[in-house]
Short mmCIF file of C-alpha atoms in Angstrom, two decimals:
data_model
loop_
_atom_site.label_atom_id
_atom_site.label_comp_id
_atom_site.label_asym_id
_atom_site.label_seq_id
_atom_site.Cartn_x
_atom_site.Cartn_y
_atom_site.Cartn_z
CA UNK A 1 16.92 6.99 5.41
CA UNK A 2 19.69 4.54 4.63
CA UNK A 3 18.67 2.01 1.98
CA UNK A 4 21.83 0.00 2.62
CA UNK A 5 20.42 -0.95 6.02
CA UNK A 6 17.47 -2.84 4.52
CA UNK A 7 18.78 -6.11 5.96
CA UNK A 8 21.21 -4.79 8.55
CA UNK A 9 20.38 -4.54 12.26
CA UNK A 10 22.23 -1.66 13.86
CA UNK A 11 24.41 -2.66 16.84
CA UNK A 12 22.97 -2.01 20.28
CA UNK A 13 24.05 1.29 21.76
CA UNK A 14 21.29 2.64 24.02
CA UNK A 15 17.96 1.15 25.03
CA UNK A 16 16.15 4.31 23.94
CA UNK A 17 17.41 3.79 20.39
CA UNK A 18 15.84 0.35 19.98
CA UNK A 19 13.21 -0.08 17.24
CA UNK A 20 9.79 -1.00 18.56
CA UNK A 21 6.30 -2.22 17.63
CA UNK A 22 3.02 -0.63 18.74
CA UNK A 23 -0.52 -2.04 18.37
CA UNK A 24 -3.01 0.10 16.46
CA UNK A 25 -6.79 0.40 16.57
CA UNK A 26 -8.13 2.88 14.02
CA UNK A 27 -11.79 3.60 13.23
CA UNK A 28 -13.07 3.43 9.65
CA UNK A 29 -16.75 3.40 8.77
CA UNK A 30 -17.60 2.92 12.44
CA UNK A 31 -15.50 -0.24 12.66
CA UNK A 32 -12.27 -0.94 14.54
CA UNK A 33 -9.35 -1.74 12.23
CA UNK A 34 -6.45 -3.51 13.89
CA UNK A 35 -2.79 -3.43 12.99
CA UNK A 36 0.60 -2.25 14.15
CA UNK A 37 3.21 0.48 13.79
CA UNK A 38 6.93 -0.15 13.43
CA UNK A 39 9.22 2.52 14.85
CA UNK A 40 12.77 2.71 13.44
CA UNK A 41 16.03 2.94 15.35
CA UNK A 42 16.25 6.18 17.30
CA UNK A 43 19.60 7.06 15.72
CA UNK A 44 17.75 8.06 12.57
CA UNK A 45 16.28 11.00 14.45
CA UNK A 46 12.83 12.48 13.96
CA UNK A 47 10.61 13.06 12.12
CA UNK A 48 10.76 9.94 9.97
CA UNK A 49 9.43 9.25 6.49
CA UNK A 50 6.37 7.08 6.93
CA UNK A 51 4.99 4.20 4.88
CA UNK A 52 1.38 3.00 5.06
CA UNK A 53 1.40 -0.58 3.77
CA UNK A 54 -1.73 -2.30 2.40
CA UNK A 55 -2.26 -5.96 1.59
CA UNK A 56 -3.99 -7.55 -1.37
CA UNK A 57 -6.89 -9.98 -1.52
CA UNK A 58 -7.18 -11.42 1.00
CA UNK A 59 -3.61 -10.85 2.15
CA UNK A 60 -1.91 -14.25 2.05
CA UNK A 61 1.07 -12.62 0.36
CA UNK A 62 2.25 -10.72 3.39
CA UNK A 63 4.61 -7.79 3.14
CA UNK A 64 6.03 -8.09 6.64
CA UNK A 65 9.53 -8.58 5.22
CA UNK A 66 9.19 -5.39 3.21
CA UNK A 67 7.84 -3.54 6.24
CA UNK A 68 10.77 -4.52 8.44
CA UNK A 69 13.25 -3.68 5.67
CA UNK A 70 11.76 -0.18 5.41
CA UNK A 71 11.88 0.16 9.21
CA UNK A 72 15.60 -0.73 9.18
CA UNK A 73 16.11 1.94 6.51
CA UNK A 74 14.64 4.53 8.88
CA UNK A 75 10.93 4.63 8.09
CA UNK A 76 7.95 4.51 10.40
CA UNK A 77 5.77 1.75 8.93
CA UNK A 78 2.03 1.40 9.54
CA UNK A 79 0.14 -1.80 8.73
CA UNK A 80 -3.61 -1.88 9.35
CA UNK A 81 -5.97 -4.60 8.12
CA UNK A 82 -9.05 -3.67 6.12
CA UNK A 83 -12.61 -4.09 7.35
CA UNK A 84 -13.51 -7.75 7.60
CA UNK A 85 -9.90 -8.89 7.14
CA UNK A 86 -7.56 -10.54 9.63
CA UNK A 87 -9.48 -9.62 12.78
CA UNK A 88 -10.63 -6.12 11.87
CA UNK A 89 -14.33 -5.42 12.42
CA UNK A 90 -16.94 -5.02 9.70
CA UNK A 91 -17.76 -6.67 6.40
CA UNK A 92 -15.19 -7.05 3.66
CA UNK A 93 -16.24 -5.15 0.53
CA UNK A 94 -14.08 -3.82 -2.28
CA UNK A 95 -15.71 -0.40 -1.99
CA UNK A 96 -14.46 -0.16 1.61
CA UNK A 97 -10.80 -0.46 0.70
CA UNK A 98 -10.20 3.09 -0.47
CA UNK A 99 -12.18 4.56 2.43
CA UNK A 100 -10.17 2.51 4.93
CA UNK A 101 -6.92 3.82 3.46
CA UNK A 102 -8.15 7.41 3.59
CA UNK A 103 -9.16 7.00 7.25
CA UNK A 104 -5.78 5.48 8.17
CA UNK A 105 -3.85 8.13 6.24
CA UNK A 106 -5.75 10.97 7.92
CA UNK A 107 -5.08 9.35 11.30
CA UNK A 108 -1.36 9.18 10.53
CA UNK A 109 -1.32 12.80 9.35
CA UNK A 110 -2.92 14.12 12.54
CA UNK A 111 -0.40 16.44 14.30
CA UNK A 112 -0.81 14.69 17.65
CA UNK A 113 -0.14 11.28 16.07
CA UNK A 114 2.83 12.66 14.12
CA UNK A 115 4.31 13.99 17.36
CA UNK A 116 3.69 10.77 19.27
CA UNK A 117 5.28 8.43 16.72
CA UNK A 118 7.81 10.69 14.99
CA UNK A 119 5.92 10.78 11.67
CA UNK A 120 6.99 13.38 9.13
CA UNK A 121 3.64 14.73 7.85
CA UNK A 122 5.27 15.91 4.62
CA UNK A 123 6.76 12.52 3.81
CA UNK A 124 3.91 10.03 4.03
CA UNK A 125 3.83 7.33 1.34
CA UNK A 126 1.15 4.77 0.43
CA UNK A 127 2.38 1.32 -0.64
CA UNK A 128 0.08 -1.49 -1.76
CA UNK A 129 0.29 -4.91 -3.36
CA UNK A 130 -2.24 -6.42 -5.80
CA UNK A 131 -5.73 -5.27 -4.71
CA UNK A 132 -3.86 -2.99 -2.33
CA UNK A 133 -2.04 -1.49 -5.30
CA UNK A 134 -5.36 -0.59 -6.91
CA UNK A 135 -6.64 0.83 -3.63
CA UNK A 136 -3.62 3.01 -2.79
CA UNK A 137 -3.72 4.57 -6.25
CA UNK A 138 -7.43 5.33 -5.84
CA UNK A 139 -6.97 6.70 -2.31
CA UNK A 140 -4.02 8.89 -3.31
CA UNK A 141 -6.30 10.70 -5.77
CA UNK A 142 -8.17 12.10 -2.76
CA UNK A 143 -5.30 12.79 -0.34
CA UNK A 144 -3.44 16.01 -1.06
CA UNK A 145 -0.85 15.52 1.69
CA UNK A 146 0.41 12.14 0.43
CA UNK A 147 3.98 12.52 -0.83
CA UNK A 148 3.97 9.48 -3.10
CA UNK A 149 2.36 6.15 -3.87
CA UNK A 150 3.76 2.73 -4.78
CA UNK A 151 1.59 0.10 -6.50
CA UNK A 152 3.13 -3.39 -6.76
CA UNK A 153 1.53 -5.86 -9.18
CA UNK A 154 -1.66 -3.82 -8.98
CA UNK A 155 -4.97 -5.60 -9.64
CA UNK A 156 -7.44 -3.42 -11.56
CA UNK A 157 -11.11 -4.24 -10.95
CA UNK A 158 -12.17 -2.14 -13.90
CA UNK A 159 -10.22 -4.40 -16.24
CA UNK A 160 -11.87 -7.59 -14.94
CA UNK A 161 -15.28 -6.88 -16.42
CA UNK A 162 -13.85 -5.49 -19.67
CA UNK A 163 -11.80 -8.60 -20.38
CA UNK A 164 -14.03 -11.51 -19.43
CA UNK A 165 -12.26 -12.30 -16.15
CA UNK A 166 -15.42 -12.45 -14.05
CA UNK A 167 -15.18 -16.19 -13.37
CA UNK A 168 -11.59 -15.83 -12.19
CA UNK A 169 -12.65 -13.06 -9.81
CA UNK A 170 -15.55 -15.03 -8.37
CA UNK A 171 -13.37 -18.12 -7.93
CA UNK A 172 -10.77 -16.02 -6.10
CA UNK A 173 -13.41 -14.56 -3.77
CA UNK A 174 -15.02 -17.95 -3.11
CA UNK A 175 -11.80 -19.89 -2.44
CA UNK A 176 -9.23 -17.40 -1.16
CA UNK A 177 -11.73 -15.21 0.63
CA UNK A 178 -12.84 -17.87 3.11
CA UNK A 179 -10.71 -16.21 5.80
CA UNK A 180 -12.63 -12.94 5.42
CA UNK A 181 -15.72 -11.76 7.28
CA UNK A 182 -18.30 -11.37 4.51
CA UNK A 183 -21.99 -12.04 3.98
CA UNK A 184 -21.19 -14.33 1.06
CA UNK A 185 -18.86 -14.63 -1.89
CA UNK A 186 -21.76 -13.58 -4.11
CA UNK A 187 -22.29 -10.36 -2.13
CA UNK A 188 -18.62 -9.42 -2.44
CA UNK A 189 -18.64 -10.25 -6.16
CA UNK A 190 -21.78 -8.15 -6.72
CA UNK A 191 -20.11 -5.26 -4.89
CA UNK A 192 -17.31 -5.41 -7.47
CA UNK A 193 -19.68 -5.84 -10.41
CA UNK A 194 -21.82 -2.85 -9.40
CA UNK A 195 -18.83 -0.58 -8.73
CA UNK A 196 -16.22 -1.69 -11.26
CA UNK A 197 -15.97 1.78 -12.82
CA UNK A 198 -15.36 3.63 -9.56
CA UNK A 199 -12.88 0.93 -8.48
CA UNK A 200 -10.96 1.11 -11.75
CA UNK A 201 -7.45 2.53 -11.56
CA UNK A 202 -7.97 4.56 -14.74
CA UNK A 203 -11.04 6.30 -13.29
CA UNK A 204 -9.95 9.91 -12.64
CA UNK A 205 -6.30 8.86 -12.90
CA UNK A 206 -5.38 12.39 -13.95
CA UNK A 207 -5.81 13.36 -10.30
CA UNK A 208 -2.44 11.68 -9.71
CA UNK A 209 -0.62 14.05 -12.05
CA UNK A 210 0.98 15.98 -9.16
CA UNK A 211 1.92 12.87 -7.19
CA UNK A 212 5.12 10.86 -7.35
CA UNK A 213 4.10 7.36 -8.44
CA UNK A 214 6.04 4.10 -8.65
CA UNK A 215 4.49 1.16 -10.49
CA UNK A 216 6.23 -2.21 -10.06
CA UNK A 217 5.44 -4.94 -12.56
CA UNK A 218 5.85 -8.66 -11.92
CA UNK A 219 6.75 -9.82 -15.42
CA UNK A 220 5.25 -13.31 -15.03
CA UNK A 221 2.10 -12.19 -13.24
CA UNK A 222 -0.89 -14.32 -14.20
CA UNK A 223 -3.23 -12.97 -11.51
CA UNK A 224 -2.93 -9.28 -12.42
CA UNK A 225 -1.58 -9.44 -16.00
CA UNK A 226 0.49 -6.23 -16.29
CA UNK A 227 -0.24 -5.68 -19.98
CA UNK A 228 -3.91 -5.02 -19.18
CA UNK A 229 -3.78 -3.95 -15.52
CA UNK A 230 -0.61 -1.94 -14.81
CA UNK A 231 0.91 -0.71 -18.04
CA UNK A 232 -2.21 1.21 -19.13
CA UNK A 233 -1.89 3.29 -15.95
CA UNK A 234 1.72 4.04 -16.82
CA UNK A 235 0.77 5.02 -20.36
CA UNK A 236 -1.83 7.45 -19.05
CA UNK A 237 0.46 8.98 -16.41
CA UNK A 238 3.84 9.13 -18.13
CA UNK A 239 3.01 12.43 -19.81
CA UNK A 240 3.05 14.10 -16.40
CA UNK A 241 6.67 13.13 -15.78
CA UNK A 242 6.39 12.09 -12.13
CA UNK A 243 5.90 8.37 -12.64
CA UNK A 244 8.44 5.55 -12.49
CA UNK A 245 7.86 2.08 -13.92
CA UNK A 246 10.02 -0.86 -12.89
CA UNK A 247 9.90 -4.50 -13.92
CA UNK A 248 10.91 -7.39 -11.65
CA UNK A 249 11.27 -10.83 -13.21
CA UNK A 250 8.88 -12.72 -10.98
CA UNK A 251 5.34 -13.84 -10.26
CA UNK A 252 2.44 -11.98 -8.64
CA UNK A 253 3.84 -12.23 -5.11
CA UNK A 254 7.43 -11.44 -6.17
CA UNK A 255 8.45 -14.70 -4.48
CA UNK A 256 12.21 -15.10 -4.88
CA UNK A 257 12.75 -11.39 -5.57
CA UNK A 258 11.72 -9.93 -2.22
CA UNK A 259 15.15 -8.42 -1.45
CA UNK A 260 15.20 -6.72 -4.84
CA UNK A 261 11.66 -5.46 -4.24
CA UNK A 262 12.53 -4.01 -0.83
CA UNK A 263 15.60 -2.18 -2.10
CA UNK A 264 13.70 -0.88 -5.13
CA UNK A 265 10.78 0.48 -3.09
CA UNK A 266 13.02 1.81 -0.32
CA UNK A 267 15.39 3.49 -2.77
CA UNK A 268 12.50 5.15 -4.58
CA UNK A 269 10.99 6.44 -1.32
CA UNK A 270 14.39 7.80 -0.24
CA UNK A 271 14.72 9.65 -3.55
CA UNK A 272 11.25 11.19 -3.31
CA UNK A 273 11.39 12.58 0.23
CA UNK A 274 10.72 16.23 0.63
CA UNK A 275 14.05 17.60 1.83
CA UNK A 276 14.06 19.55 5.07
CA UNK A 277 15.45 22.52 3.18
CA UNK A 278 12.29 22.64 1.07
CA UNK A 279 9.96 22.86 4.07
#
Protein backbone atom coordinates (compact mmCIF):
# COMPACT_ATOMS: atom_id res chain seq x y z
CA UNK A 1 0.00 0.00 0.00
CA UNK A 2 0.97 3.61 -0.53
CA UNK A 3 -1.22 5.99 1.48
CA UNK A 4 0.29 8.97 -0.33
CA UNK A 5 -1.49 7.82 -3.49
CA UNK A 6 -4.96 8.32 -1.98
CA UNK A 7 -5.72 11.06 -4.50
CA UNK A 8 -3.02 10.38 -7.09
CA UNK A 9 -3.67 8.48 -10.32
CA UNK A 10 -0.56 6.61 -11.42
CA UNK A 11 0.62 7.49 -14.94
CA UNK A 12 -0.31 5.05 -17.69
CA UNK A 13 2.38 2.49 -18.41
CA UNK A 14 0.77 -0.76 -19.58
CA UNK A 15 -2.84 -1.64 -20.23
CA UNK A 16 -2.58 -4.68 -17.96
CA UNK A 17 -1.73 -2.40 -15.03
CA UNK A 18 -4.93 -0.36 -15.26
CA UNK A 19 -7.29 -0.43 -12.27
CA UNK A 20 -10.68 -1.90 -13.03
CA UNK A 21 -14.23 -2.42 -11.77
CA UNK A 22 -16.11 -5.73 -11.68
CA UNK A 23 -19.83 -6.30 -10.98
CA UNK A 24 -20.68 -8.60 -8.07
CA UNK A 25 -23.66 -10.81 -7.31
CA UNK A 26 -23.34 -12.57 -3.95
CA UNK A 27 -25.98 -14.74 -2.24
CA UNK A 28 -27.04 -14.03 1.34
CA UNK A 29 -30.10 -15.59 2.93
CA UNK A 30 -31.17 -16.92 -0.46
CA UNK A 31 -31.17 -13.42 -1.98
CA UNK A 32 -28.91 -11.87 -4.61
CA UNK A 33 -26.87 -8.95 -3.28
CA UNK A 34 -25.47 -6.64 -5.93
CA UNK A 35 -22.36 -4.52 -5.83
CA UNK A 36 -18.92 -4.11 -7.31
CA UNK A 37 -15.22 -4.80 -6.77
CA UNK A 38 -12.47 -2.27 -7.39
CA UNK A 39 -9.12 -3.69 -8.47
CA UNK A 40 -6.02 -1.53 -7.84
CA UNK A 41 -3.22 -0.70 -10.25
CA UNK A 42 -1.30 -3.81 -11.24
CA UNK A 43 2.01 -2.24 -10.22
CA UNK A 44 1.11 -2.89 -6.60
CA UNK A 45 1.47 -6.60 -7.25
CA UNK A 46 -0.58 -9.37 -5.66
CA UNK A 47 -2.06 -10.32 -3.30
CA UNK A 48 -3.61 -7.05 -2.18
CA UNK A 49 -5.01 -5.99 1.19
CA UNK A 50 -8.77 -6.00 0.81
CA UNK A 51 -11.46 -3.74 2.24
CA UNK A 52 -15.13 -4.71 2.50
CA UNK A 53 -17.07 -1.44 2.71
CA UNK A 54 -20.59 -1.21 4.19
CA UNK A 55 -23.04 1.67 4.05
CA UNK A 56 -25.29 3.05 6.76
CA UNK A 57 -29.05 3.54 6.85
CA UNK A 58 -30.15 3.65 4.14
CA UNK A 59 -26.88 4.64 2.47
CA UNK A 60 -27.35 8.21 1.28
CA UNK A 61 -23.92 9.04 2.69
CA UNK A 62 -21.96 7.11 0.12
CA UNK A 63 -18.37 6.09 0.66
CA UNK A 64 -17.44 5.85 -3.01
CA UNK A 65 -14.76 8.52 -2.55
CA UNK A 66 -13.23 6.53 0.29
CA UNK A 67 -13.40 3.34 -1.76
CA UNK A 68 -11.56 4.85 -4.71
CA UNK A 69 -8.97 6.42 -2.41
CA UNK A 70 -8.26 2.99 -0.89
CA UNK A 71 -8.06 1.48 -4.38
CA UNK A 72 -5.46 4.09 -5.38
CA UNK A 73 -3.50 3.17 -2.25
CA UNK A 74 -3.34 -0.44 -3.45
CA UNK A 75 -6.36 -2.14 -1.90
CA UNK A 76 -8.96 -4.37 -3.48
CA UNK A 77 -12.27 -2.81 -2.40
CA UNK A 78 -15.59 -4.67 -2.28
CA UNK A 79 -18.92 -2.83 -2.01
CA UNK A 80 -22.10 -4.90 -1.82
CA UNK A 81 -25.53 -3.55 -0.92
CA UNK A 82 -27.54 -5.17 1.86
CA UNK A 83 -30.76 -7.09 1.34
CA UNK A 84 -33.55 -4.76 0.28
CA UNK A 85 -31.16 -1.85 -0.35
CA UNK A 86 -30.18 -0.22 -3.64
CA UNK A 87 -31.36 -3.00 -5.93
CA UNK A 88 -30.35 -6.03 -3.88
CA UNK A 89 -33.06 -8.67 -3.42
CA UNK A 90 -34.94 -9.39 -0.22
CA UNK A 91 -36.46 -7.37 2.60
CA UNK A 92 -34.46 -4.81 4.53
CA UNK A 93 -34.21 -5.76 8.21
CA UNK A 94 -31.61 -4.73 10.76
CA UNK A 95 -31.07 -8.36 11.77
CA UNK A 96 -29.99 -9.15 8.19
CA UNK A 97 -27.08 -6.72 8.20
CA UNK A 98 -24.60 -8.80 10.14
CA UNK A 99 -25.51 -11.97 8.24
CA UNK A 100 -25.02 -10.19 4.91
CA UNK A 101 -21.55 -9.05 5.96
CA UNK A 102 -20.60 -12.55 7.09
CA UNK A 103 -21.76 -14.01 3.76
CA UNK A 104 -19.81 -11.40 1.76
CA UNK A 105 -16.69 -11.83 3.89
CA UNK A 106 -16.73 -15.61 3.50
CA UNK A 107 -17.16 -15.17 -0.26
CA UNK A 108 -14.13 -12.86 -0.37
CA UNK A 109 -12.07 -15.28 1.73
CA UNK A 110 -12.75 -18.24 -0.57
CA UNK A 111 -9.42 -19.38 -2.11
CA UNK A 112 -10.81 -19.36 -5.65
CA UNK A 113 -12.09 -15.79 -5.24
CA UNK A 114 -8.81 -14.68 -3.66
CA UNK A 115 -6.93 -16.09 -6.64
CA UNK A 116 -9.26 -14.54 -9.19
CA UNK A 117 -9.18 -11.00 -7.77
CA UNK A 118 -5.78 -10.89 -6.06
CA UNK A 119 -7.22 -10.78 -2.52
CA UNK A 120 -4.83 -11.40 0.35
CA UNK A 121 -6.84 -13.74 2.63
CA UNK A 122 -4.75 -12.72 5.63
CA UNK A 123 -5.36 -9.01 5.15
CA UNK A 124 -9.12 -8.59 4.86
CA UNK A 125 -10.61 -5.58 6.66
CA UNK A 126 -14.24 -4.62 7.38
CA UNK A 127 -15.09 -0.91 7.17
CA UNK A 128 -18.54 0.51 7.93
CA UNK A 129 -20.21 3.86 8.45
CA UNK A 130 -23.09 4.59 10.86
CA UNK A 131 -25.39 1.52 10.89
CA UNK A 132 -22.64 -0.14 8.88
CA UNK A 133 -20.22 0.64 11.71
CA UNK A 134 -22.44 -1.22 14.16
CA UNK A 135 -22.80 -4.12 11.74
CA UNK A 136 -19.10 -4.57 10.92
CA UNK A 137 -18.24 -4.66 14.61
CA UNK A 138 -20.92 -7.29 15.21
CA UNK A 139 -19.87 -9.36 12.18
CA UNK A 140 -16.17 -9.22 13.10
CA UNK A 141 -17.01 -10.96 16.38
CA UNK A 142 -17.86 -14.06 14.33
CA UNK A 143 -15.15 -13.97 11.65
CA UNK A 144 -11.80 -15.30 12.83
CA UNK A 145 -9.99 -14.53 9.57
CA UNK A 146 -10.77 -10.80 9.55
CA UNK A 147 -7.56 -8.83 10.09
CA UNK A 148 -9.20 -5.67 11.39
CA UNK A 149 -12.36 -3.61 11.54
CA UNK A 150 -13.07 0.12 11.16
CA UNK A 151 -16.29 1.67 12.50
CA UNK A 152 -16.92 5.29 11.47
CA UNK A 153 -19.57 7.25 13.39
CA UNK A 154 -21.10 3.94 14.44
CA UNK A 155 -24.83 3.87 15.26
CA UNK A 156 -25.63 1.56 18.18
CA UNK A 157 -29.15 0.11 18.15
CA UNK A 158 -28.81 -1.07 21.72
CA UNK A 159 -28.37 2.52 22.89
CA UNK A 160 -31.54 3.73 21.13
CA UNK A 161 -33.95 1.93 23.44
CA UNK A 162 -31.91 2.69 26.56
CA UNK A 163 -31.91 6.44 25.95
CA UNK A 164 -35.40 7.25 24.73
CA UNK A 165 -34.44 7.65 21.06
CA UNK A 166 -37.21 5.43 19.71
CA UNK A 167 -39.09 8.26 18.00
CA UNK A 168 -35.94 9.41 16.23
CA UNK A 169 -35.34 5.87 14.98
CA UNK A 170 -38.88 5.43 13.70
CA UNK A 171 -38.79 8.83 11.98
CA UNK A 172 -35.50 7.88 10.29
CA UNK A 173 -36.95 4.57 9.06
CA UNK A 174 -40.18 6.19 7.86
CA UNK A 175 -38.59 9.13 6.02
CA UNK A 176 -35.11 8.05 4.96
CA UNK A 177 -36.02 4.42 4.40
CA UNK A 178 -38.47 5.10 1.58
CA UNK A 179 -35.85 3.96 -0.93
CA UNK A 180 -35.63 0.53 0.72
CA UNK A 181 -37.59 -2.62 -0.05
CA UNK A 182 -39.46 -3.30 3.20
CA UNK A 183 -42.89 -4.48 4.28
CA UNK A 184 -43.42 -1.27 6.23
CA UNK A 185 -41.58 1.19 8.43
CA UNK A 186 -43.36 -0.36 11.41
CA UNK A 187 -42.07 -3.85 10.54
CA UNK A 188 -38.48 -2.60 10.32
CA UNK A 189 -38.86 -0.68 13.59
CA UNK A 190 -40.30 -3.74 15.35
CA UNK A 191 -37.36 -5.79 14.08
CA UNK A 192 -35.05 -3.35 15.86
CA UNK A 193 -37.19 -3.21 19.00
CA UNK A 194 -37.34 -7.00 19.33
CA UNK A 195 -33.61 -7.49 18.69
CA UNK A 196 -31.99 -4.40 20.22
CA UNK A 197 -29.83 -6.47 22.58
CA UNK A 198 -28.37 -8.73 19.91
CA UNK A 199 -27.83 -5.72 17.62
CA UNK A 200 -26.05 -3.75 20.34
CA UNK A 201 -22.34 -3.13 19.81
CA UNK A 202 -21.58 -3.90 23.47
CA UNK A 203 -23.21 -7.34 23.23
CA UNK A 204 -20.32 -9.84 23.38
CA UNK A 205 -17.86 -7.06 22.57
CA UNK A 206 -15.11 -9.01 24.33
CA UNK A 207 -15.01 -11.25 21.26
CA UNK A 208 -13.16 -8.40 19.54
CA UNK A 209 -10.27 -8.52 22.01
CA UNK A 210 -7.94 -10.22 19.49
CA UNK A 211 -8.93 -7.97 16.59
CA UNK A 212 -7.37 -4.69 15.51
CA UNK A 213 -10.14 -2.09 15.79
CA UNK A 214 -10.32 1.54 14.69
CA UNK A 215 -13.19 3.70 15.93
CA UNK A 216 -13.61 7.09 14.24
CA UNK A 217 -15.72 9.69 16.00
CA UNK A 218 -17.45 12.60 14.29
CA UNK A 219 -17.25 15.19 17.07
CA UNK A 220 -20.44 17.03 16.05
CA UNK A 221 -22.49 13.92 15.34
CA UNK A 222 -26.13 14.39 16.29
CA UNK A 223 -27.40 11.21 14.63
CA UNK A 224 -25.09 8.77 16.44
CA UNK A 225 -23.97 10.82 19.46
CA UNK A 226 -20.47 9.46 20.18
CA UNK A 227 -20.68 9.92 23.95
CA UNK A 228 -23.38 7.25 24.15
CA UNK A 229 -22.78 5.21 20.99
CA UNK A 230 -19.04 5.01 20.20
CA UNK A 231 -17.02 5.94 23.26
CA UNK A 232 -18.52 3.20 25.45
CA UNK A 233 -17.18 0.63 22.98
CA UNK A 234 -13.74 2.19 23.24
CA UNK A 235 -13.91 2.15 27.04
CA UNK A 236 -14.76 -1.54 27.01
CA UNK A 237 -12.07 -2.48 24.48
CA UNK A 238 -9.13 -0.28 25.42
CA UNK A 239 -7.96 -2.71 28.08
CA UNK A 240 -7.08 -5.18 25.33
CA UNK A 241 -4.62 -2.78 23.72
CA UNK A 242 -5.51 -3.36 20.07
CA UNK A 243 -7.97 -0.51 19.63
CA UNK A 244 -7.42 2.96 18.18
CA UNK A 245 -9.79 5.87 18.70
CA UNK A 246 -9.64 8.94 16.47
CA UNK A 247 -11.73 12.10 16.46
CA UNK A 248 -12.54 14.11 13.32
CA UNK A 249 -14.10 17.54 13.76
CA UNK A 250 -17.20 17.03 11.66
CA UNK A 251 -20.78 15.84 11.41
CA UNK A 252 -22.20 12.34 11.01
CA UNK A 253 -21.26 12.04 7.34
CA UNK A 254 -17.81 13.62 7.80
CA UNK A 255 -18.80 16.13 5.11
CA UNK A 256 -15.89 18.50 4.58
CA UNK A 257 -13.37 16.10 6.14
CA UNK A 258 -13.50 13.27 3.61
CA UNK A 259 -9.83 13.57 2.57
CA UNK A 260 -8.77 13.44 6.21
CA UNK A 261 -11.03 10.42 6.74
CA UNK A 262 -9.58 8.55 3.76
CA UNK A 263 -5.99 9.12 4.81
CA UNK A 264 -6.78 8.17 8.41
CA UNK A 265 -8.50 4.90 7.47
CA UNK A 266 -5.97 4.05 4.78
CA UNK A 267 -3.01 4.78 7.03
CA UNK A 268 -4.45 2.62 9.80
CA UNK A 269 -5.07 -0.29 7.41
CA UNK A 270 -1.52 0.01 6.05
CA UNK A 271 -0.14 -0.13 9.59
CA UNK A 272 -2.19 -3.20 10.52
CA UNK A 273 -1.39 -5.45 7.55
CA UNK A 274 0.07 -8.80 8.32
CA UNK A 275 3.56 -8.58 6.88
CA UNK A 276 4.58 -11.23 4.37
CA UNK A 277 7.42 -12.20 6.67
CA UNK A 278 4.90 -13.19 9.34
CA UNK A 279 3.02 -15.60 7.08
